[in-house]
Amino acid sequence: QTQLRVAGNFSQNQKHVGIESGFFADLGAASGVDVVANYNPMDVVGVQASDAFRMLRSGTFDVMSVQIGMASRDDPFFEGIDLIGVSTDMEALRAAVDAYRAAFDARLQARFNAKVLTLWPFGPQVFFCNAPIETLEDLQGLRIRSFTPSMSAMIEHFGATPVTLQFSEVYPALQRGVVSCGVTSPTSANTGNWPEVTTHLLPLAVSGSVQGHFINLNAWNRFSEEEQIALQDAFAALEDQLWELALTANGDAVSCSTGGECVEHKPFDMTLVEIGDADQAAIAEVAETVVLPIWRDTCNAVDPNCSTVWNETVGAARGLEIR
Amino acid sequence: MIGVMGAFGGFLTMLALMFSGLPVAVSLFIIGVLGATLYLGTPTLMVFGGQAWGSLNDFVLTAIPLFILLGELLVRSGVTDGMYRSLSDWLRRLPGGLLHSNVASCTLFAAVSGSSVATAATMGTVAVPIMKERGYDERITLGSIAAGATIGILIPPSINMIIYGSMSNTSIGQLFVAGIIPGLMLSGMFMLYILIVAVIRPAIAGTPIPIAPLSVKLRNLLDILPPMAIFGLVMGSIYLGWATPSESAALGVMGALMVTMAKRRFSIALLHGALLATVKLTAMILLIIIAAKYLNFIIGILGIPQVLARTITEYGVSQLQLILILVLFYLVLGCFLETLSMMIATIPIVVPVIVSYGIDPVWFGVFLVVMMEVALITPPLGMNLYIVQGVRTSGSIVDVMIGALPFAAIMLGMVALLILFPGIALWLPEQMFDRPLR
Amino acid sequence: MDDNPLERILGPVVRLVALLGGYAILAVAVFVSLEVVLRRTVGVSLQGADEFGGYALAAAAAFGFAYTLMLRGHTRIELVLERLPRRAAGVFDVLAMLAIAGMAVFLFWRGWSVMGESIEFRSLSGTPSQTPLWVPQAVWVAGLGLFAVYSVLAAGHALWLAVTGHPGLHRWYGAKSLEEEIAEEKASVTGRGTGIGGDAP
Ligand code: NA
Ligand code: NA
């Protein structure tokens, strides 16, 4: 019998943790592989999301649920899967993720002794504002909470001020007007009661907050080839389930938050802003002129092939090019 | 992976290491290392450096040195004497006289101090000589200071609440606000007790301080302004959403610096003294936190809280019974352990269990802090007892212990009220934060 | 207390480093206050007050570990030791010093490797400032290094004192008695400013 030590998603993401813990409890029976998993949400064991790649490499955990954006501090290449402004809807995002998967996996194996099992989005990252917003232009002059370098660059591009705050501090900050807007997924915002302290929802996805399940290679190689195939099938099913969740749950969360039909989130009465073509174009322009060049400089500093690989994969899938 | 007996054995080993005089941080660390090597393997041991960096590189915890620095600056600025004198002006007519000033000064100083021991030392130094001179009953005098000072960790700011919030992922702002009403109630209950005793046995109160004319009384009132203003700055900035708790601590330090300058006490020597005292205490606390968070990591992977919660549920323990067990647990442990070590050593195990029982973590934070207050004045080891005894310099420690005992009983009464009416702790945060917790 | 030869030789350095840590905390207070005021009044955010506050805390704590050890400020429970004969308590004092030296060296070694990985991966902070992580970590590791060196020397010294039966063992490396803690607490209140006033919260 093989034991797997698993660090899961954040416990406040109850849906995801529910799916994960069920999946890992069931893994042996579902895959027919003799395996037992010891699953804990990462915050329960005091693991920081940004340490994921190091912990995978050292074998502290065998399998980890990784927030790629946070973990990319140890290698900006991985951030390339979901750069701001590149994929503005879930369909585009899936194409980008599938295009990047092989390169992503190869690099993860080479640098961090780990292998990709799943890649999936947490959900579209959209704007929640407590000021009347009709287009992206209205962001001018506002204070907006930012948590990544590219997001700060984007916010500044729109003439707004980026403010860094921890997630737990955003609700009171919105409530008291410390910031005017926060960016997160509709489900996170709904469970965090952001609609109580914001009025306008701009459903333009600046990214999809892509996450993944990765396994330490030593742990992976303990399985026979047939077992590996069976496990891969099981994880593929998990990946599909999590993509599905991102679509349905966030659709429901947007609807609930804006007074529409509501199944499983808390009902609120925010204004749903309509996205115009101008906004789509503005986001695409930010990607081309601000985000991609910044990422190119950061990533090529670590590995000069970064932008080439990206152009051949995500770039080709999305019709963008880093020069 | 590890059973209840194994976990219990680990806990006893940890206590044994502590009582053998190993530094508390090292005792926690050794238990973590044992858990990692016996059950989990080398990688979980080697990750200690990354976990330590993660524990320290945390803006939330900067509130600890900032609030310590705030207190150090204020004490050195000498605002406390004036504060005590001014409160005495107004309270000495009550039966019990200056005894009420003790409790009130402690409560007011609690509003700027994050620590109960600091409150005891400060107010003890100010009050004990005056009370002695005026012939007050020694036991109740000493008890009122030792016990009144414990309110320092219940009324915000509170270092114990910052540590609890950080280790249990509970909002520190909400914890701070939740402590205000219980803190004021406790201080009111202390004063009521003094009042009753003074009516029955008027002899406990000594000769009153001569009455000052109203104009002097009003002018003296200025002396209670600095602590009030700093409390207003700290809690107001949190409430208005101008600042997070750590940021409010920074504002408080600026306020304290200004008070030092306004009192014409500021000097480089004073600043360096305050900074070194702050670093010393911060390093002590954070070394314990590094070890405790590492132990927390090992305990979490081993699944000990889940095992414990399951066992307790299997025995059919109800929510109320669980709380009563915890009252007993902390009462006993509190006789022998210093409060900070006790909190840090038990939070990783206890909090997951109480959360699985549906107990509100903010309420539990207040409950825990009141239990720590009890521990501060229960013999044989109660830090506040010894501090007050130390200020007094003569007589037996037994006087302080006996004097503090009724106050400990009142605190347990407060615990009972908190259990019966959780709203005492939760009402204010609900009003102020439209609190959707967790 | 001050006649401890180790403290006489290394004390000034250890104290200076601790004071630097204190100034780091003061700098956080100033920087964060400025951030709050600017954010409220002009709507400008200095960006990264939280990030640099975290680095400052890590540095200040690490810079203080050796200082706190020198002042015997790392909490020990003396309840049992006080009741033991001086000889037996001395054995536990040596054990305590050896154990804290072991922890300090291990912490330094693992901290060093964290910094090494940050250099190897060229890790950036992942915050808008994109700070190279090894920089704040190097400052932190330097503090841990001082802690490791001081604690190893102190443990060796304590062991030597025990072997030679020197009475300094109890005075310099024994658990702090309540009387001493109270005296320090009072000293800090009465503002004699010895710089060693502190307390357990
Ligand atoms: Na307080
Ligand atoms: Na006690």
PDB file of N, CA, C and O in Angstrom, chain A residues 175-196:
ATOM      1  N   GLN A 175     -15.434  48.203   2.817  1.00  0.00           N
ATOM      2  CA  GLN A 175     -16.528  48.739   3.623  1.00  0.00           C
ATOM      3  C   GLN A 175     -16.254  50.182   4.038  1.00  0.00           C
ATOM      4  O   GLN A 175     -17.131  51.032   3.985  1.00  0.00           O
ATOM      5  N   ARG A 176     -14.998  50.453   4.441  1.00  0.00           N
ATOM      6  CA  ARG A 176     -14.670  51.784   4.940  1.00  0.00           C
ATOM      7  C   ARG A 176     -14.070  52.671   3.869  1.00  0.00           C
ATOM      8  O   ARG A 176     -13.594  53.756   4.170  1.00  0.00           O
ATOM      9  N   GLY A 177     -14.025  52.167   2.637  1.00  0.00           N
ATOM     10  CA  GLY A 177     -13.517  53.009   1.570  1.00  0.00           C
ATOM     11  C   GLY A 177     -12.007  53.152   1.546  1.00  0.00           C
ATOM     12  O   GLY A 177     -11.481  54.057   0.913  1.00  0.00           O
ATOM     13  N   VAL A 178     -11.278  52.250   2.230  1.00  0.00           N
ATOM     14  CA  VAL A 178      -9.826  52.256   2.100  1.00  0.00           C
ATOM     15  C   VAL A 178      -9.460  51.993   0.639  1.00  0.00           C
ATOM     16  O   VAL A 178      -8.554  52.587   0.086  1.00  0.00           O
ATOM     17  N   VAL A 179     -10.185  51.081   0.008  1.00  0.00           N
ATOM     18  CA  VAL A 179     -10.059  50.877  -1.438  1.00  0.00           C
ATOM     19  C   VAL A 179     -11.459  50.940  -2.044  1.00  0.00           C
ATOM     20  O   VAL A 179     -12.455  50.740  -1.357  1.00  0.00           O
ATOM     21  N   SER A 180     -11.518  51.226  -3.355  1.00  0.00           N
ATOM     22  CA  SER A 180     -12.806  51.302  -4.037  1.00  0.00           C
ATOM     23  C   SER A 180     -13.152  50.013  -4.755  1.00  0.00           C
ATOM     24  O   SER A 180     -14.321  49.716  -4.972  1.00  0.00           O
ATOM     25  N   CYS A 181     -12.138  49.271  -5.180  1.00  0.00           N
ATOM     26  CA  CYS A 181     -12.395  48.038  -5.909  1.00  0.00           C
ATOM     27  C   CYS A 181     -11.474  46.933  -5.423  1.00  0.00           C
ATOM     28  O   CYS A 181     -10.357  47.193  -4.988  1.00  0.00           O
ATOM     29  N   GLY A 182     -11.991  45.707  -5.537  1.00  0.00           N
ATOM     30  CA  GLY A 182     -11.173  44.532  -5.321  1.00  0.00           C
ATOM     31  C   GLY A 182     -11.368  43.612  -6.503  1.00  0.00           C
ATOM     32  O   GLY A 182     -12.405  43.645  -7.155  1.00  0.00           O
ATOM     33  N   VAL A 183     -10.354  42.805  -6.794  1.00  0.00           N
ATOM     34  CA  VAL A 183     -10.451  41.865  -7.903  1.00  0.00           C
ATOM     35  C   VAL A 183     -10.396  40.463  -7.331  1.00  0.00           C
ATOM     36  O   VAL A 183      -9.469  40.123  -6.598  1.00  0.00           O
ATOM     37  N   THR A 184     -11.404  39.653  -7.625  1.00  0.00           N
ATOM     38  CA  THR A 184     -11.387  38.249  -7.197  1.00  0.00           C
ATOM     39  C   THR A 184     -12.443  37.488  -7.991  1.00  0.00           C
ATOM     40  O   THR A 184     -13.107  38.056  -8.857  1.00  0.00           O
ATOM     41  N   SER A 185     -12.603  36.209  -7.708  1.00  0.00           N
ATOM     42  CA  SER A 185     -13.611  35.429  -8.428  1.00  0.00           C
ATOM     43  C   SER A 185     -14.978  35.682  -7.808  1.00  0.00           C
ATOM     44  O   SER A 185     -15.077  35.948  -6.607  1.00  0.00           O
ATOM     45  N   PRO A 186     -16.041  35.585  -8.608  1.00  0.00           N
ATOM     46  CA  PRO A 186     -17.387  35.814  -8.072  1.00  0.00           C
ATOM     47  C   PRO A 186     -17.726  34.908  -6.894  1.00  0.00           C
ATOM     48  O   PRO A 186     -18.393  35.359  -5.951  1.00  0.00           O
ATOM     49  N   THR A 187     -17.258  33.652  -6.909  1.00  0.00           N
ATOM     50  CA  THR A 187     -17.576  32.768  -5.779  1.00  0.00           C
ATOM     51  C   THR A 187     -16.876  33.242  -4.511  1.00  0.00           C
ATOM     52  O   THR A 187     -17.490  33.312  -3.451  1.00  0.00           O
ATOM     53  N   SER A 188     -15.578  33.568  -4.616  1.00  0.00           N
ATOM     54  CA  SER A 188     -14.861  34.055  -3.423  1.00  0.00           C
ATOM     55  C   SER A 188     -15.523  35.311  -2.893  1.00  0.00           C
ATOM     56  O   SER A 188     -15.696  35.472  -1.680  1.00  0.00           O
ATOM     57  N   ALA A 189     -15.885  36.213  -3.811  1.00  0.00           N
ATOM     58  CA  ALA A 189     -16.495  37.462  -3.386  1.00  0.00           C
ATOM     59  C   ALA A 189     -17.818  37.184  -2.689  1.00  0.00           C
ATOM     60  O   ALA A 189     -18.114  37.768  -1.644  1.00  0.00           O
ATOM     61  N   ASN A 190     -18.604  36.256  -3.256  1.00  0.00           N
ATOM     62  CA  ASN A 190     -19.911  35.978  -2.672  1.00  0.00           C
ATOM     63  C   ASN A 190     -19.775  35.328  -1.302  1.00  0.00           C
ATOM     64  O   ASN A 190     -20.425  35.749  -0.340  1.00  0.00           O
ATOM     65  N   THR A 191     -18.900  34.326  -1.178  1.00  0.00           N
ATOM     66  CA  THR A 191     -18.730  33.694   0.132  1.00  0.00           C
ATOM     67  C   THR A 191     -18.101  34.669   1.121  1.00  0.00           C
ATOM     68  O   THR A 191     -18.371  34.597   2.313  1.00  0.00           O
ATOM     69  N   GLY A 192     -17.261  35.600   0.621  1.00  0.00           N
ATOM     70  CA  GLY A 192     -16.658  36.588   1.510  1.00  0.00           C
ATOM     71  C   GLY A 192     -17.548  37.801   1.749  1.00  0.00           C
ATOM     72  O   GLY A 192     -17.116  38.764   2.367  1.00  0.00           O
ATOM     73  N   ASN A 193     -18.789  37.755   1.236  1.00  0.00           N
ATOM     74  CA  ASN A 193     -19.762  38.841   1.437  1.00  0.00           C
ATOM     75  C   ASN A 193     -19.328  40.196   0.883  1.00  0.00           C
ATOM     76  O   ASN A 193     -19.778  41.229   1.364  1.00  0.00           O
ATOM     77  N   TRP A 194     -18.467  40.187  -0.121  1.00  0.00           N
ATOM     78  CA  TRP A 194     -18.082  41.449  -0.735  1.00  0.00           C
ATOM     79  C   TRP A 194     -19.287  42.230  -1.260  1.00  0.00           C
ATOM     80  O   TRP A 194     -19.284  43.456  -1.196  1.00  0.00           O
ATOM     81  N   PRO A 195     -20.328  41.544  -1.814  1.00  0.00           N
ATOM     82  CA  PRO A 195     -21.463  42.324  -2.322  1.00  0.00           C
ATOM     83  C   PRO A 195     -22.131  43.199  -1.260  1.00  0.00           C
ATOM     84  O   PRO A 195     -22.832  44.150  -1.601  1.00  0.00           O
ATOM     85  N   GLU A 196     -21.915  42.891   0.020  1.00  0.00           N
ATOM     86  CA  GLU A 196     -22.458  43.757   1.068  1.00  0.00           C
ATOM     87  C   GLU A 196     -21.795  45.131   1.053  1.00  0.00           C
ATOM     88  O   GLU A 196     -22.378  46.108   1.515  1.00  0.00           O
TER      89      GLU A 196
END
